[in-house]
mmCIF file of C-alpha atoms in Angstrom:
data_model
loop_
_atom_site.group_PDB
_atom_site.id
_atom_site.type_symbol
_atom_site.label_atom_id
_atom_site.label_comp_id
_atom_site.label_asym_id
_atom_site.label_seq_id
_atom_site.Cartn_x
_atom_site.Cartn_y
_atom_site.Cartn_z
ATOM 1 C CA GLY A 24 14.225 4.933 16.236
ATOM 2 C CA THR A 25 12.880 1.832 15.030
ATOM 3 C CA GLY A 26 11.803 -1.423 16.762
ATOM 4 C CA SER A 27 11.166 -4.655 15.126
ATOM 5 C CA ALA A 28 8.370 -7.154 14.103
ATOM 6 C CA ARG A 29 8.663 -10.774 13.119
ATOM 7 C CA SER A 30 7.489 -11.657 9.673
ATOM 8 C CA LEU A 31 7.653 -14.652 7.492
ATOM 9 C CA GLY A 32 9.787 -14.003 4.388
ATOM 10 C CA SER A 33 9.268 -15.543 0.996
ATOM 11 C CA THR A 34 11.555 -18.684 1.955
ATOM 12 C CA GLY A 35 9.471 -19.357 5.229
ATOM 13 C CA THR A 36 12.234 -18.152 7.510
ATOM 14 C CA ASP A 37 11.655 -15.767 10.311
ATOM 15 C CA LYS A 38 13.078 -12.239 9.456
ATOM 16 C CA ARG A 39 13.259 -9.230 11.736
ATOM 17 C CA LEU A 40 11.891 -6.385 9.945
ATOM 18 C CA PRO A 41 12.150 -2.505 11.051
ATOM 19 C CA VAL A 42 9.032 -1.003 11.884
ATOM 20 C CA PRO A 43 8.324 2.586 12.607
ATOM 21 C CA ALA A 44 8.504 3.393 16.418
ATOM 22 C CA ARG A 45 5.167 5.595 16.295
ATOM 23 C CA LEU A 46 2.484 3.658 14.415
ATOM 24 C CA HIS A 47 -0.474 5.894 15.355
ATOM 25 C CA ARG A 48 -2.641 4.167 17.744
ATOM 26 C CA SER A 49 -6.401 4.559 16.445
ATOM 27 C CA MET A 50 -9.124 5.905 18.659
ATOM 28 C CA ALA A 51 -11.742 4.284 16.553
ATOM 29 C CA THR A 52 -14.461 3.196 18.652
ATOM 30 C CA ALA A 53 -15.446 -0.519 18.690
ATOM 31 C CA ALA A 54 -18.457 0.090 16.589
ATOM 32 C CA MET A 55 -16.402 2.027 14.080
ATOM 33 C CA ARG A 56 -13.915 -0.853 13.816
ATOM 34 C CA ALA A 57 -16.737 -3.190 13.126
ATOM 35 C CA SER A 58 -18.227 -1.291 10.560
ATOM 36 C CA LEU A 59 -14.936 -0.829 8.719
ATOM 37 C CA GLU A 60 -14.129 -4.353 9.140
ATOM 38 C CA ARG A 61 -17.539 -5.213 7.531
ATOM 39 C CA SER A 62 -16.526 -2.633 4.564
ATOM 40 C CA LEU A 63 -13.251 -4.467 4.099
ATOM 41 C CA VAL A 64 -14.852 -7.889 3.428
ATOM 42 C CA GLY A 65 -13.688 -9.084 0.093
ATOM 43 C CA LEU A 66 -11.463 -6.259 -0.262
ATOM 44 C CA SER A 67 -9.667 -6.340 -3.516
ATOM 45 C CA LEU A 68 -7.711 -4.410 -6.256
ATOM 46 C CA SER A 69 -11.129 -3.647 -7.973
ATOM 47 C CA ARG A 70 -12.291 -0.055 -8.291
ATOM 48 C CA GLU A 71 -15.714 -1.048 -6.821
ATOM 49 C CA SER A 72 -13.853 -2.759 -3.643
ATOM 50 C CA ILE A 73 -11.755 0.379 -3.002
ATOM 51 C CA LYS A 74 -14.342 2.819 -3.410
ATOM 52 C CA GLY A 75 -16.788 0.715 -1.075
ATOM 53 C CA ALA A 76 -14.213 0.708 1.545
ATOM 54 C CA ALA A 77 -13.509 4.351 1.071
ATOM 55 C CA ALA A 78 -17.206 5.266 1.227
ATOM 56 C CA TYR A 79 -17.450 3.840 4.689
ATOM 57 C CA VAL A 80 -14.496 6.095 5.959
ATOM 58 C CA THR A 81 -15.645 9.263 4.292
ATOM 59 C CA SER A 82 -19.216 8.744 5.687
ATOM 60 C CA GLN A 83 -17.888 9.736 8.971
ATOM 61 C CA PRO A 84 -18.979 12.982 10.244
ATOM 62 C CA ASP A 85 -15.638 14.753 10.782
ATOM 63 C CA GLU A 86 -11.935 14.505 9.460
ATOM 64 C CA ARG A 87 -10.587 13.168 13.001
ATOM 65 C CA ALA A 88 -13.043 10.154 12.706
ATOM 66 C CA GLN A 89 -11.883 9.523 9.015
ATOM 67 C CA PHE A 90 -8.328 9.830 10.199
ATOM 68 C CA GLU A 91 -8.942 7.138 12.692
ATOM 69 C CA LEU A 92 -10.265 4.930 10.472
ATOM 70 C CA ALA A 93 -7.405 5.350 8.012
ATOM 71 C CA SER A 94 -5.089 4.645 10.789
ATOM 72 C CA GLU A 95 -7.049 1.348 11.324
ATOM 73 C CA LEU A 96 -6.495 0.664 7.745
ATOM 74 C CA ILE A 97 -2.697 0.883 8.193
ATOM 75 C CA THR A 98 -2.933 -1.424 11.043
ATOM 76 C CA ARG A 99 -4.978 -3.819 8.898
ATOM 77 C CA MET A 100 -2.362 -3.395 6.200
ATOM 78 C CA ALA A 101 0.187 -4.262 8.698
ATOM 79 C CA ASP A 102 -1.591 -7.610 9.418
ATOM 80 C CA ALA A 103 -1.549 -8.736 5.759
ATOM 81 C CA PRO A 104 0.746 -11.387 4.890
ATOM 82 C CA GLY A 105 2.650 -9.852 2.114
ATOM 83 C CA ALA A 106 3.133 -6.824 -0.248
ATOM 84 C CA LEU A 107 0.465 -7.873 -2.596
ATOM 85 C CA ALA A 108 -2.170 -8.842 0.223
ATOM 86 C CA ARG A 109 -1.262 -5.150 1.583
ATOM 87 C CA LEU A 110 -1.871 -3.252 -1.477
ATOM 88 C CA PRO A 111 -5.653 -3.033 -1.633
ATOM 89 C CA PHE A 112 -5.451 -1.308 1.691
ATOM 90 C CA PHE A 113 -2.924 1.236 0.491
ATOM 91 C CA CYS A 114 -5.179 1.864 -2.672
ATOM 92 C CA VAL A 115 -8.029 2.531 -0.107
ATOM 93 C CA LEU A 116 -5.553 5.126 1.678
ATOM 94 C CA ASP A 117 -4.799 6.638 -1.852
ATOM 95 C CA GLN A 118 -8.759 7.022 -2.569
ATOM 96 C CA LEU A 119 -9.249 8.734 0.843
ATOM 97 C CA CYS A 120 -6.227 10.925 0.203
ATOM 98 C CA CYS A 121 -7.406 11.969 -3.361
ATOM 99 C CA GLN A 122 -10.808 12.612 -2.252
ATOM 100 C CA ALA A 123 -9.727 14.628 0.713
ATOM 101 C CA LYS A 124 -7.503 16.739 -1.635
ATOM 102 C CA SER A 125 -10.806 17.379 -3.750
ATOM 103 C CA ALA A 126 -12.756 18.295 -0.906
ATOM 104 C CA ARG A 127 -10.118 20.120 0.742
ATOM 105 C CA ARG A 128 -10.150 18.372 3.850
ATOM 106 C CA VAL A 129 -6.895 19.888 5.198
ATOM 107 C CA LEU A 130 -7.034 18.328 8.584
ATOM 108 C CA PHE A 131 -7.074 14.945 7.256
ATOM 109 C CA LEU A 132 -4.457 15.451 4.885
ATOM 110 C CA SER A 133 -2.281 16.945 7.444
ATOM 111 C CA MET A 134 -2.836 13.929 9.846
ATOM 112 C CA MET A 135 -2.347 11.457 7.077
ATOM 113 C CA GLN A 136 0.973 13.268 5.785
ATOM 114 C CA ALA A 137 2.549 12.853 9.296
ATOM 115 C CA ASN A 138 1.885 9.196 9.035
ATOM 116 C CA LEU A 139 2.587 8.730 5.170
ATOM 117 C CA SER A 140 5.949 7.128 5.650
ATOM 118 C CA VAL A 141 4.570 4.775 8.310
ATOM 119 C CA ALA A 142 1.900 3.392 5.815
ATOM 120 C CA LEU A 143 4.569 2.985 2.919
ATOM 121 C CA SER A 144 7.165 1.577 5.404
ATOM 122 C CA VAL A 145 4.177 -1.212 6.379
ATOM 123 C CA LEU A 146 3.482 -1.739 2.687
ATOM 124 C CA LEU A 147 6.996 -2.022 1.403
ATOM 125 C CA ARG A 148 8.355 -4.346 4.332
ATOM 126 C CA GLY A 149 8.724 -7.271 2.153
ATOM 127 C CA GLY A 150 7.299 -10.696 3.099
ATOM 128 C CA GLY A 151 6.349 -11.905 -0.391
ATOM 129 C CA ASN A 152 7.886 -12.964 -3.446
ATOM 130 C CA GLU A 153 10.245 -10.666 -5.493
ATOM 131 C CA ARG A 154 7.689 -10.316 -8.491
ATOM 132 C CA ASP A 155 5.007 -9.362 -6.382
ATOM 133 C CA GLU A 156 6.962 -6.742 -4.462
ATOM 134 C CA GLY A 157 8.085 -5.503 -7.854
ATOM 135 C CA SER A 158 4.619 -4.974 -8.843
ATOM 136 C CA VAL A 159 3.532 -3.112 -5.766
ATOM 137 C CA ARG A 160 6.453 -0.663 -5.974
ATOM 138 C CA GLN A 161 5.553 -0.055 -9.371
ATOM 139 C CA MET A 162 1.886 0.745 -8.123
ATOM 140 C CA VAL A 163 3.199 3.127 -5.361
ATOM 141 C CA ASN A 164 5.548 4.833 -7.689
ATOM 142 C CA ARG A 165 2.459 5.533 -9.812
ATOM 143 C CA VAL A 166 0.501 6.645 -6.668
ATOM 144 C CA LEU A 167 3.406 9.003 -5.531
ATOM 145 C CA ASP A 168 3.639 10.547 -8.913
ATOM 146 C CA ASN A 169 -0.044 11.083 -9.010
ATOM 147 C CA TRP A 170 0.042 12.671 -5.604
ATOM 148 C CA GLN A 171 2.867 14.966 -6.744
ATOM 149 C CA ARG A 172 1.020 15.906 -9.833
ATOM 150 C CA ASN A 173 -2.010 16.950 -7.952
ATOM 151 C CA GLY A 174 -0.480 18.404 -4.720
ATOM 152 C CA VAL A 175 -1.987 16.011 -2.466
ATOM 153 C CA PHE A 176 1.056 16.153 -0.129
ATOM 154 C CA ASP A 177 3.956 18.656 0.329
ATOM 155 C CA GLY A 178 7.339 18.249 -1.431
ATOM 156 C CA ASP A 179 8.908 17.112 1.562
ATOM 157 C CA ALA A 180 6.551 14.476 2.667
ATOM 158 C CA LEU A 181 6.700 13.122 -0.932
ATOM 159 C CA GLY A 182 10.633 13.287 -0.981
ATOM 160 C CA GLN A 183 10.456 11.044 1.967
ATOM 161 C CA ALA A 184 8.097 8.688 0.522
ATOM 162 C CA THR A 185 10.225 8.464 -2.629
ATOM 163 C CA ALA A 186 13.290 7.806 -0.757
ATOM 164 C CA LEU A 187 11.525 4.908 1.108
ATOM 165 C CA LEU A 188 10.420 3.412 -2.372
ATOM 166 C CA SER A 189 14.133 3.838 -3.638
ATOM 167 C CA ALA A 190 15.387 2.098 -0.533
ATOM 168 C CA ALA A 191 12.896 -0.635 -1.188
ATOM 169 C CA ASP A 192 13.974 -0.850 -4.846
ATOM 170 C CA ASP A 193 17.498 -1.363 -3.574
ATOM 171 C CA GLU A 194 17.116 -5.137 -2.651
ATOM 172 C CA GLY A 195 13.871 -4.514 -0.488
ATOM 173 C CA ASP A 196 15.710 -2.903 2.134
ATOM 174 C CA TYR A 197 14.654 0.396 3.483
ATOM 175 C CA ALA A 198 15.870 0.337 6.852
ATOM 176 C CA LEU A 199 18.511 3.255 6.160
ATOM 177 C CA ALA A 200 15.791 5.434 4.713
ATOM 178 C CA LEU A 201 13.471 4.710 7.840
ATOM 179 C CA ASP A 202 16.535 5.910 10.251
ATOM 180 C CA GLY A 203 16.780 9.242 8.377
ATOM 181 C CA GLY A 204 13.424 10.673 9.156
ATOM 182 C CA GLU A 205 10.703 11.272 11.584
ATOM 183 C CA LEU A 206 8.332 8.750 10.847
ATOM 184 C CA GLY A 207 4.561 8.946 12.047
ATOM 185 C CA ALA A 208 5.333 12.111 14.019
ATOM 186 C CA GLN A 209 1.992 13.236 14.403
ATOM 187 C CA ASP A 210 1.451 16.348 16.186
ATOM 188 C CA ASP A 211 0.749 15.714 19.499
ATOM 189 C CA ALA A 212 -1.042 18.893 20.002
ATOM 190 C CA ASP A 213 -3.986 17.651 17.935
ATOM 191 C CA GLY A 214 -4.961 15.288 20.902
ATOM 192 C CA ALA A 215 -4.069 11.858 19.095
#
């Protein structure tokens, strides 16, 4: 099921937005979160900015620590005020996933795959103007196409992600797509 979160819509009125019930609770230490925060100062859509933030995450010694920081990115993305403000966080996640695929970091990718729909639902939840949201959906579509072409995630996960994007394209309402999947259903056996 889904819970709800309050957000200001583009008209300044409160909206109740569906959010996934199981957003991964990060186990990142306070020091890791503080260092991540420093790496996110001035985060923008520039390649240098995205690569800089991703570099801190990939500097962690193991894939679980990297995943914990990626989960923190999703949490930070959720706090951003609109789709366009959330997009740089998603671009960092994209960079991390593509790097993990190249480096064959299977554990990281499997943990991220379990949270892919959570990240997309946070990104696509609205709260900005329609033109910005349309631009974000176009970027997400390009990222999903790239992930499919390069085999970053399996077909089922990408199918669910595409369904979320399609639902967001239909008047920005993806609640029905959320009800159809197990969002953020991370394997509890991994100790997270």
